[in-house]
Tab-separated table of N, CA and C in Angstrom:
chain	number	residue	atom	x	y	z
A	969	MET	N	85.880	121.744	97.913
A	969	MET	CA	86.328	122.914	98.649
A	969	MET	C	87.733	123.272	98.157
A	970	LYS	N	87.977	124.547	97.933
A	970	LYS	CA	89.294	125.003	97.509
A	970	LYS	C	90.082	125.458	98.735
A	971	ILE	N	91.331	124.964	98.833
A	971	ILE	CA	92.210	125.381	99.924
A	971	ILE	C	93.537	125.847	99.338
A	972	SER	N	94.218	126.685	100.097
A	972	SER	CA	95.571	127.132	99.768
A	972	SER	C	96.430	126.932	101.003
A	973	TYR	N	97.600	126.385	100.798
A	973	TYR	CA	98.501	126.095	101.909
A	973	TYR	C	99.908	125.958	101.344
A	974	THR	N	100.875	125.731	102.202
A	974	THR	CA	102.251	125.508	101.782
A	974	THR	C	102.632	124.074	102.156
A	975	LEU	N	103.125	123.325	101.180
A	975	LEU	CA	103.559	121.944	101.407
A	975	LEU	C	105.043	121.851	101.100
A	976	ASN	N	105.828	121.593	102.126
A	976	ASN	CA	107.276	121.432	101.968
A	976	ASN	C	107.900	122.592	101.189
A	977	GLY	N	107.475	123.810	101.541
A	977	GLY	CA	108.040	125.007	100.948
A	977	GLY	C	107.392	125.472	99.654
A	978	GLN	N	106.431	124.727	99.128
A	978	GLN	CA	105.761	125.082	97.879
A	978	GLN	C	104.329	125.522	98.150
A	979	LYS	N	103.945	126.677	97.617
A	979	LYS	CA	102.551	127.130	97.725
A	979	LYS	C	101.670	126.212	96.888
A	980	VAL	N	100.543	125.811	97.458
A	980	VAL	CA	99.617	124.910	96.778
A	980	VAL	C	98.205	125.460	96.916
A	981	THR	N	97.466	125.442	95.827
A	981	THR	CA	96.032	125.691	95.843
A	981	THR	C	95.407	124.469	95.202
A	982	ASP	N	94.427	123.881	95.864
A	982	ASP	CA	93.876	122.616	95.385
A	982	ASP	C	92.400	122.518	95.755
A	983	GLU	N	91.687	121.799	94.961
A	983	GLU	CA	90.299	121.455	95.245
A	983	GLU	C	90.338	120.129	96.003
A	984	VAL	N	89.776	120.106	97.211
A	984	VAL	CA	89.869	118.910	98.050
A	984	VAL	C	88.505	118.507	98.587
A	985	ASN	N	88.414	117.262	98.973
A	985	ASN	CA	87.270	116.766	99.724
A	985	ASN	C	87.541	117.156	101.177
A	986	PRO	N	86.786	118.061	101.756
A	986	PRO	CA	87.095	118.537	103.105
A	986	PRO	C	87.019	117.456	104.177
A	987	ALA	N	86.335	116.364	103.899
A	987	ALA	CA	86.208	115.289	104.880
A	987	ALA	C	87.290	114.225	104.733
A	988	GLN	N	88.157	114.361	103.749
A	988	GLN	CA	89.216	113.375	103.535
A	988	GLN	C	90.285	113.515	104.613
A	989	PRO	N	90.715	112.393	105.185
A	989	PRO	CA	91.813	112.482	106.154
A	989	PRO	C	93.080	113.022	105.485
A	990	LEU	N	93.821	113.818	106.210
A	990	LEU	CA	95.036	114.419	105.683
A	990	LEU	C	96.036	113.362	105.229
A	991	THR	N	96.083	112.234	105.909
A	991	THR	CA	96.978	111.140	105.510
A	991	THR	C	96.758	110.775	104.049
A	992	GLU	N	95.520	110.517	103.691
A	992	GLU	CA	95.197	110.118	102.317
A	992	GLU	C	95.544	111.224	101.328
A	993	TYR	N	95.207	112.449	101.672
A	993	TYR	CA	95.469	113.564	100.770
A	993	TYR	C	96.969	113.732	100.527
A	994	LEU	N	97.769	113.718	101.587
A	994	LEU	CA	99.210	113.903	101.423
A	994	LEU	C	99.835	112.770	100.621
A	995	ARG	N	99.386	111.562	100.852
A	995	ARG	CA	99.903	110.433	100.057
A	995	ARG	C	99.537	110.606	98.584
A	996	SER	N	98.356	111.135	98.299
A	996	SER	CA	97.956	111.359	96.906
A	996	SER	C	98.819	112.437	96.251
A	997	ARG	N	99.475	113.265	97.052
A	997	ARG	CA	100.373	114.314	96.551
A	997	ARG	C	101.826	113.848	96.546
A	998	GLY	N	102.056	112.537	96.758
A	998	GLY	CA	103.400	111.976	96.671
A	998	GLY	C	104.184	111.978	97.963
A	999	CYS	N	103.552	112.264	99.077
A	999	CYS	CA	104.230	112.263	100.379
A	999	CYS	C	104.084	110.876	101.000
A	1000	TYR	N	104.885	109.939	100.497
A	1000	TYR	CA	104.753	108.547	100.935
A	1000	TYR	C	105.399	108.255	102.281
A	1001	SER	N	106.106	109.230	102.849
A	1001	SER	CA	106.629	109.040	104.201
A	1001	SER	C	105.497	109.076	105.223
A	1002	VAL	N	104.369	109.648	104.839
A	1002	VAL	CA	103.203	109.724	105.722
A	1002	VAL	C	102.502	108.370	105.635
A	1003	LYS	N	102.646	107.597	106.691
A	1003	LYS	CA	102.172	106.212	106.667
A	1003	LYS	C	100.866	106.024	107.412
A	1004	ARG	N	100.178	104.992	107.008
A	1004	ARG	CA	98.971	104.568	107.727
A	1004	ARG	C	99.373	103.469	108.694
A	1005	GLY	N	98.948	103.621	109.924
A	1005	GLY	CA	99.210	102.591	110.919
A	1005	GLY	C	97.892	102.139	111.500
A	1006	CYS	N	97.536	102.723	112.609
A	1006	CYS	CA	96.325	102.326	113.327
A	1006	CYS	C	95.072	103.007	112.791
A	1007	GLU	N	95.233	104.204	112.198
A	1007	GLU	CA	94.138	105.043	111.728
A	1007	GLU	C	93.157	105.418	112.851
A	1008	THR	N	93.653	105.381	114.083
A	1008	THR	CA	92.849	105.783	115.245
A	1008	THR	C	93.592	106.793	116.119
A	1009	ALA	N	94.633	107.409	115.577
A	1009	ALA	CA	95.428	108.416	116.287
A	1009	ALA	C	96.136	107.858	117.517
A	1010	ASN	N	96.571	106.606	117.437
A	1010	ASN	CA	97.235	105.989	118.585
A	1010	ASN	C	98.689	105.587	118.359
A	1011	CYS	N	99.176	105.586	117.106
A	1011	CYS	CA	100.510	105.028	116.884
A	1011	CYS	C	101.574	106.040	116.472
A	1012	GLY	N	101.197	107.191	115.929
A	1012	GLY	CA	102.158	108.210	115.548
A	1012	GLY	C	102.789	108.042	114.180
A	1013	LEU	N	102.465	106.983	113.445
A	1013	LEU	CA	103.081	106.753	112.135
A	1013	LEU	C	102.763	107.846	111.128
A	1014	CYS	N	101.630	108.473	111.259
A	1014	CYS	CA	101.151	109.450	110.276
A	1014	CYS	C	101.534	110.883	110.617
A	1015	THR	N	102.458	111.081	111.548
A	1015	THR	CA	102.797	112.420	112.025
A	1015	THR	C	103.397	113.293	110.931
A	1016	VAL	N	102.877	114.505	110.824
A	1016	VAL	CA	103.414	115.558	109.960
A	1016	VAL	C	103.489	116.823	110.811
A	1017	LEU	N	104.174	117.826	110.318
A	1017	LEU	CA	104.212	119.096	111.023
A	1017	LEU	C	103.255	120.067	110.341
A	1018	VAL	N	102.382	120.681	111.118
A	1018	VAL	CA	101.481	121.718	110.627
A	1018	VAL	C	101.799	122.974	111.437
A	1019	ASP	N	102.239	123.986	110.728
A	1019	ASP	CA	102.720	125.210	111.375
A	1019	ASP	C	103.767	124.892	112.435
A	1020	GLY	N	104.627	123.912	112.113
A	1020	GLY	CA	105.754	123.566	112.966
A	1020	GLY	C	105.463	122.617	114.107
A	1021	ARG	N	104.221	122.234	114.286
A	1021	ARG	CA	103.846	121.360	115.407
A	1021	ARG	C	103.431	119.987	114.885
A	1022	PRO	N	103.814	118.919	115.581
A	1022	PRO	CA	103.407	117.585	115.154
A	1022	PRO	C	101.889	117.408	115.217
A	1023	VAL	N	101.348	116.809	114.156
A	1023	VAL	CA	99.921	116.563	114.031
A	1023	VAL	C	99.738	115.150	113.507
A	1024	LEU	N	98.757	114.438	114.047
A	1024	LEU	CA	98.422	113.109	113.538
A	1024	LEU	C	97.513	113.291	112.325
A	1025	SER	N	98.051	112.998	111.165
A	1025	SER	CA	97.314	113.287	109.932
A	1025	SER	C	96.145	112.337	109.691
A	1026	CYS	N	96.124	111.199	110.373
A	1026	CYS	CA	94.994	110.276	110.185
A	1026	CYS	C	93.722	110.808	110.840
A	1027	SER	N	93.896	111.700	111.822
A	1027	SER	CA	92.728	112.240	112.519
A	1027	SER	C	92.543	113.734	112.259
A	1028	THR	N	93.191	114.225	111.204
A	1028	THR	CA	93.063	115.628	110.808
A	1028	THR	C	92.398	115.678	109.442
A	1029	LEU	N	91.360	116.465	109.320
A	1029	LEU	CA	90.698	116.607	108.028
A	1029	LEU	C	91.522	117.525	107.128
A	1030	THR	N	91.547	117.194	105.849
A	1030	THR	CA	92.321	117.972	104.883
A	1030	THR	C	91.921	119.444	104.898
A	1031	ALA	N	90.656	119.734	105.097
A	1031	ALA	CA	90.181	121.118	105.122
A	1031	ALA	C	90.891	121.949	106.190
A	1032	ARG	N	91.410	121.324	107.228
A	1032	ARG	CA	92.028	122.051	108.340
A	1032	ARG	C	93.407	122.613	108.016
A	1033	ILE	N	93.989	122.250	106.854
A	1033	ILE	CA	95.313	122.783	106.520
A	1033	ILE	C	95.219	124.068	105.696
A	1034	ASP	N	94.015	124.517	105.407
A	1034	ASP	CA	93.848	125.745	104.645
A	1034	ASP	C	94.579	126.897	105.350
A	1035	GLY	N	95.473	127.558	104.617
A	1035	GLY	CA	96.226	128.674	105.171
A	1035	GLY	C	97.413	128.278	106.033
A	1036	LYS	N	97.702	127.006	106.132
A	1036	LYS	CA	98.764	126.515	107.021
A	1036	LYS	C	100.017	126.127	106.245
A	1037	VAL	N	101.074	125.836	106.987
A	1037	VAL	CA	102.319	125.310	106.439
A	1037	VAL	C	102.417	123.854	106.879
A	1038	VAL	N	102.521	122.947	105.905
A	1038	VAL	CA	102.594	121.511	106.181
A	1038	VAL	C	103.972	121.013	105.759
A	1039	GLU	N	104.616	120.257	106.658
A	1039	GLU	CA	105.918	119.671	106.340
A	1039	GLU	C	105.864	118.169	106.564
A	1040	THR	N	106.432	117.447	105.603
A	1040	THR	CA	106.585	116.001	105.710
A	1040	THR	C	108.076	115.691	105.584
A	1041	MET	N	108.442	114.433	105.739
A	1041	MET	CA	109.854	114.073	105.600
A	1041	MET	C	110.390	114.408	104.216
A	1042	GLU	N	109.532	114.407	103.214
A	1042	GLU	CA	109.988	114.742	101.872
A	1042	GLU	C	110.571	116.152	101.811
A	1043	GLY	N	110.085	117.038	102.648
A	1043	GLY	CA	110.578	118.411	102.690
A	1043	GLY	C	111.670	118.648	103.714
A	1044	LEU	N	111.966	117.652	104.513
A	1044	LEU	CA	112.959	117.789	105.588
A	1044	LEU	C	114.020	116.694	105.482
A	1045	GLN	N	114.399	116.366	104.266
A	1045	GLN	CA	115.246	115.197	104.044
A	1045	GLN	C	116.593	115.251	104.745
A	1046	SER	N	117.280	116.375	104.724
A	1046	SER	CA	118.612	116.395	105.341
A	1046	SER	C	118.515	116.270	106.859
A	1047	GLU	N	117.568	116.978	107.451
A	1047	GLU	CA	117.374	116.882	108.901
A	1047	GLU	C	116.917	115.478	109.298
A	1048	ALA	N	116.012	114.919	108.511
A	1048	ALA	CA	115.519	113.561	108.784
A	1048	ALA	C	116.638	112.531	108.629
A	1049	ALA	N	117.476	112.697	107.623
A	1049	ALA	CA	118.588	111.759	107.413
A	1049	ALA	C	119.578	111.811	108.574
A	1050	GLU	N	119.815	113.020	109.073
A	1050	GLU	CA	120.733	113.167	110.207
A	1050	GLU	C	120.191	112.430	111.433
A	1051	ILE	N	118.934	112.636	111.732
A	1051	ILE	CA	118.320	111.941	112.875
A	1051	ILE	C	118.305	110.437	112.619
A	1052	GLY	N	117.983	110.036	111.406
A	1052	GLY	CA	117.964	108.618	111.050
A	1052	GLY	C	119.303	107.951	111.260
A	1053	THR	N	120.380	108.675	111.019
A	1053	THR	CA	121.726	108.126	111.240
A	1053	THR	C	121.945	107.838	112.716
A	1054	TYR	N	121.513	108.744	113.575
A	1054	TYR	CA	121.636	108.513	115.022
A	1054	TYR	C	120.818	107.297	115.435
A	1055	LEU	N	119.609	107.178	114.907
A	1055	LEU	CA	118.767	106.026	115.235
A	1055	LEU	C	119.431	104.731	114.776
A	1056	ALA	N	119.955	104.715	113.562
A	1056	ALA	CA	120.599	103.513	113.028
A	1056	ALA	C	121.852	103.161	113.825
A	1057	ASP	N	122.648	104.173	114.176
A	1057	ASP	CA	123.878	103.930	114.934
A	1057	ASP	C	123.615	103.307	116.290
A	1058	GLU	N	122.440	103.580	116.860
A	1058	GLU	CA	122.092	103.035	118.178
A	1058	GLU	C	121.228	101.778	118.075
A	1059	GLY	N	121.032	101.261	116.883
A	1059	GLY	CA	120.206	100.063	116.713
A	1059	GLY	C	118.734	100.321	116.924
A	1060	ALA	N	118.331	101.567	116.773
A	1060	ALA	CA	116.943	101.946	117.039
A	1060	ALA	C	116.078	101.903	115.792
A	1061	GLU	N	116.669	101.533	114.671
A	1061	GLU	CA	115.904	101.487	113.433
A	1061	GLU	C	115.975	100.060	112.914
A	1062	GLN	N	115.035	99.262	113.352
A	1062	GLN	CA	115.077	97.866	112.961
A	1062	GLN	C	114.239	97.648	111.708
A	1063	CYS	N	112.939	97.603	111.811
A	1063	CYS	CA	112.147	97.433	110.592
A	1063	CYS	C	111.957	98.764	109.884
A	1064	GLY	N	111.997	99.879	110.623
A	1064	GLY	CA	111.906	101.210	110.039
A	1064	GLY	C	110.498	101.718	109.802
A	1065	PHE	N	109.482	100.914	110.068
A	1065	PHE	CA	108.117	101.332	109.760
A	1065	PHE	C	107.693	102.541	110.578
A	1066	CYS	N	108.090	102.600	111.834
A	1066	CYS	CA	107.687	103.716	112.697
A	1066	CYS	C	108.596	104.928	112.553
A	1067	SER	N	109.722	104.783	111.862
A	1067	SER	CA	110.737	105.840	111.821
A	1067	SER	C	110.248	107.185	111.293
A	1068	PRO	N	109.492	107.263	110.193
A	1068	PRO	CA	109.077	108.589	109.731
A	1068	PRO	C	108.283	109.376	110.775
A	1069	GLY	N	107.324	108.744	111.421
A	1069	GLY	CA	106.545	109.438	112.448
A	1069	GLY	C	107.406	109.840	113.633
A	1070	LEU	N	108.305	108.954	114.045
A	1070	LEU	CA	109.204	109.256	115.156
A	1070	LEU	C	110.109	110.427	114.799
A	1071	ILE	N	110.689	110.393	113.614
A	1071	ILE	CA	111.588	111.464	113.187
A	1071	ILE	C	110.842	112.799	113.105
A	1072	MET	N	109.637	112.790	112.595
A	1072	MET	CA	108.865	114.035	112.524
A	1072	MET	C	108.598	114.587	113.922
A	1073	ASN	N	108.324	113.707	114.877
A	1073	ASN	CA	108.115	114.165	116.254
A	1073	ASN	C	109.408	114.682	116.872
A	1074	ILE	N	110.529	114.065	116.565
A	1074	ILE	CA	111.813	114.543	117.078
A	1074	ILE	C	112.089	115.938	116.533
A	1075	ILE	N	111.844	116.135	115.229
A	1075	ILE	CA	112.042	117.459	114.634
A	1075	ILE	C	111.127	118.482	115.312
A	1076	GLY	N	109.867	118.118	115.492
A	1076	GLY	CA	108.931	119.016	116.174
A	1076	GLY	C	109.383	119.337	117.587
A	1077	MET	N	109.865	118.321	118.291
A	1077	MET	CA	110.322	118.517	119.664
A	1077	MET	C	111.520	119.461	119.711
A	1078	THR	N	112.481	119.277	118.799
A	1078	THR	CA	113.671	120.133	118.833
A	1078	THR	C	113.333	121.575	118.490
A	1079	ARG	N	112.284	121.776	117.724
A	1079	ARG	CA	111.857	123.147	117.402
A	1079	ARG	C	111.115	123.794	118.565
A	1080	GLU	N	110.407	122.982	119.329
A	1080	GLU	CA	109.561	123.519	120.398
A	1080	GLU	C	110.252	123.602	121.750
A	1081	LEU	N	111.051	122.599	122.084
A	1081	LEU	CA	111.659	122.527	123.411
A	1081	LEU	C	113.155	122.791	123.341
A	1082	LYS	N	113.633	123.636	124.200
A	1082	LYS	CA	115.070	123.881	124.312
A	1082	LYS	C	115.587	123.106	125.517
A	1083	ASN	N	116.628	122.315	125.312
A	1083	ASN	CA	117.235	121.505	126.365
A	1083	ASN	C	116.210	120.626	127.088
A	1084	PRO	N	115.490	119.764	126.351
A	1084	PRO	CA	114.485	118.918	127.010
A	1084	PRO	C	115.121	117.916	127.970
A	1085	THR	N	114.432	117.683	129.070
A	1085	THR	CA	114.861	116.673	130.029
A	1085	THR	C	114.444	115.290	129.514
A	1086	GLU	N	114.901	114.274	130.198
A	1086	GLU	CA	114.505	112.895	129.844
A	1086	GLU	C	112.982	112.752	129.893
A	1087	ASP	N	112.364	113.315	130.923
A	1087	ASP	CA	110.899	113.259	131.032
A	1087	ASP	C	110.223	114.024	129.902
A	1088	ASP	N	110.794	115.176	129.531
A	1088	ASP	CA	110.244	115.946	128.403
A	1088	ASP	C	110.255	115.100	127.131
A	1089	ILE	N	111.380	114.430	126.888
A	1089	ILE	CA	111.510	113.593	125.686
A	1089	ILE	C	110.480	112.478	125.719
A	1090	ARG	N	110.405	111.779	126.828
A	1090	ARG	CA	109.442	110.670	126.948
A	1090	ARG	C	108.004	111.155	126.754
A	1091	ASN	N	107.659	112.271	127.368
A	1091	ASN	CA	106.303	112.811	127.229
A	1091	ASN	C	106.010	113.239	125.805
A	1092	TYR	N	106.975	113.893	125.169
A	1092	TYR	CA	106.762	114.399	123.813
A	1092	TYR	C	106.577	113.264	122.819
A	1093	LEU	N	107.287	112.170	123.039
A	1093	LEU	CA	107.264	111.066	122.083
A	1093	LEU	C	106.364	109.909	122.522
A	1094	ALA	N	105.546	110.132	123.534
A	1094	ALA	CA	104.715	109.060	124.091
A	1094	ALA	C	103.759	108.446	123.075
A	1095	GLY	N	103.364	109.175	122.061
A	1095	GLY	CA	102.417	108.664	121.082
A	1095	GLY	C	103.025	107.877	119.942
A	1096	ASN	N	104.335	107.660	119.968
A	1096	ASN	CA	104.993	106.886	118.924
A	1096	ASN	C	105.159	105.442	119.354
A	1097	LEU	N	104.456	104.562	118.669
A	1097	LEU	CA	104.544	103.145	118.995
A	1097	LEU	C	105.560	102.460	118.095
A	1098	CYS	N	106.365	101.584	118.702
A	1098	CYS	CA	107.367	100.815	117.975
A	1098	CYS	C	107.332	99.390	118.519
A	1099	ARG	N	107.210	98.429	117.648
A	1099	ARG	CA	107.140	97.034	118.094
A	1099	ARG	C	108.490	96.344	118.096
A	1100	CYS	N	109.525	97.002	117.570
A	1100	CYS	CA	110.824	96.344	117.417
A	1100	CYS	C	111.847	96.692	118.481
A	1101	THR	N	111.910	97.956	118.903
A	1101	THR	CA	113.100	98.405	119.619
A	1101	THR	C	113.012	98.411	121.131
A	1102	GLY	N	111.853	98.538	121.702
A	1102	GLY	CA	111.762	98.644	123.146
A	1102	GLY	C	112.090	100.028	123.665
A	1103	TYR	N	112.323	101.005	122.786
A	1103	TYR	CA	112.481	102.420	123.100
A	1103	TYR	C	113.807	102.813	123.740
A	1104	VAL	N	114.545	101.902	124.355
A	1104	VAL	CA	115.797	102.268	125.015
A	1104	VAL	C	116.792	102.813	123.996
A	1105	SER	N	116.944	102.127	122.881
A	1105	SER	CA	117.888	102.587	121.863
A	1105	SER	C	117.402	103.877	121.196
A	1106	GLN	N	116.101	104.040	121.056
A	1106	GLN	CA	115.572	105.290	120.503
A	1106	GLN	C	115.912	106.459	121.428
A	1107	LEU	N	115.677	106.297	122.715
A	1107	LEU	CA	115.983	107.366	123.674
A	1107	LEU	C	117.473	107.683	123.696
A	1108	ARG	N	118.302	106.651	123.630
A	1108	ARG	CA	119.754	106.857	123.600
A	1108	ARG	C	120.144	107.658	122.349
A	1109	ALA	N	119.584	107.302	121.206
A	1109	ALA	CA	119.874	108.011	119.957
A	1109	ALA	C	119.415	109.468	120.032
A	1110	ILE	N	118.247	109.693	120.582
A	1110	ILE	CA	117.722	111.054	120.692
A	1110	ILE	C	118.597	111.890	121.616
A	1111	ARG	N	119.001	111.329	122.740
A	1111	ARG	CA	119.877	112.064	123.665
A	1111	ARG	C	121.193	112.435	122.979
A	1112	LYS	N	121.781	111.494	122.221
A	1112	LYS	CA	123.035	111.783	121.512
A	1112	LYS	C	122.825	112.856	120.444
A	1113	TYR	N	121.731	112.767	119.724
A	1113	TYR	CA	121.426	113.768	118.705
A	1113	TYR	C	121.283	115.148	119.338
A	1114	LEU	N	120.542	115.239	120.425
A	1114	LEU	CA	120.348	116.519	121.109
A	1114	LEU	C	121.664	117.062	121.675
A	1115	ALA	N	122.513	116.184	122.201
A	1115	ALA	CA	123.811	116.600	122.742
A	1115	ALA	C	124.683	117.176	121.634
A	1116	GLU	N	124.682	116.542	120.469
A	1116	GLU	CA	125.447	117.051	119.320
A	1116	GLU	C	124.920	118.417	118.880
A	1117	LYS	N	123.617	118.569	118.873
A	1117	LYS	CA	123.006	119.837	118.472
A	1117	LYS	C	123.380	120.952	119.439
A	1118	GLU	N	123.451	120.624	120.732
A	1118	GLU	CA	123.822	121.610	121.739
A	1118	GLU	C	125.248	122.078	121.555
A	1119	GLU	N	126.143	121.154	121.213
A	1119	GLU	CA	127.544	121.479	121.031
A	1119	GLU	C	127.795	122.329	119.792
A	1120	ALA	N	126.932	122.172	118.793
A	1120	ALA	CA	127.137	122.886	117.515
A	1120	ALA	C	126.814	124.347	117.600
């Protein structure tokens, strides 16, 4: 099947297996920030933005991105690095395995929600599993990041 879409700002036309999970396809295109975790849409590691909204790429078929805009951390490096600094400063980035999916969800949240409450943040990021941090430091980092963004 032939699809056309935009990946990290670049127009792409490609012949794809429509049944291939988006995770596999994006990794084959060099988007290694898109990680495999549970492969059951439960951990958030594979999160990418499709038309600006977070999507679990392990449970999305490649055919579904036809005509869409897809963003991965490779295309959002400066924004991702800024968020990553807040996470690191708060001790929220220990092993780092969950960080790409978490950062992609934070970016999606900041684009969608204006002045999110603590409950909004928790609800938006509920699908991101982390075995290292216990989430307290992640929430603290996110609140500080959002506060800085508000001041700017």
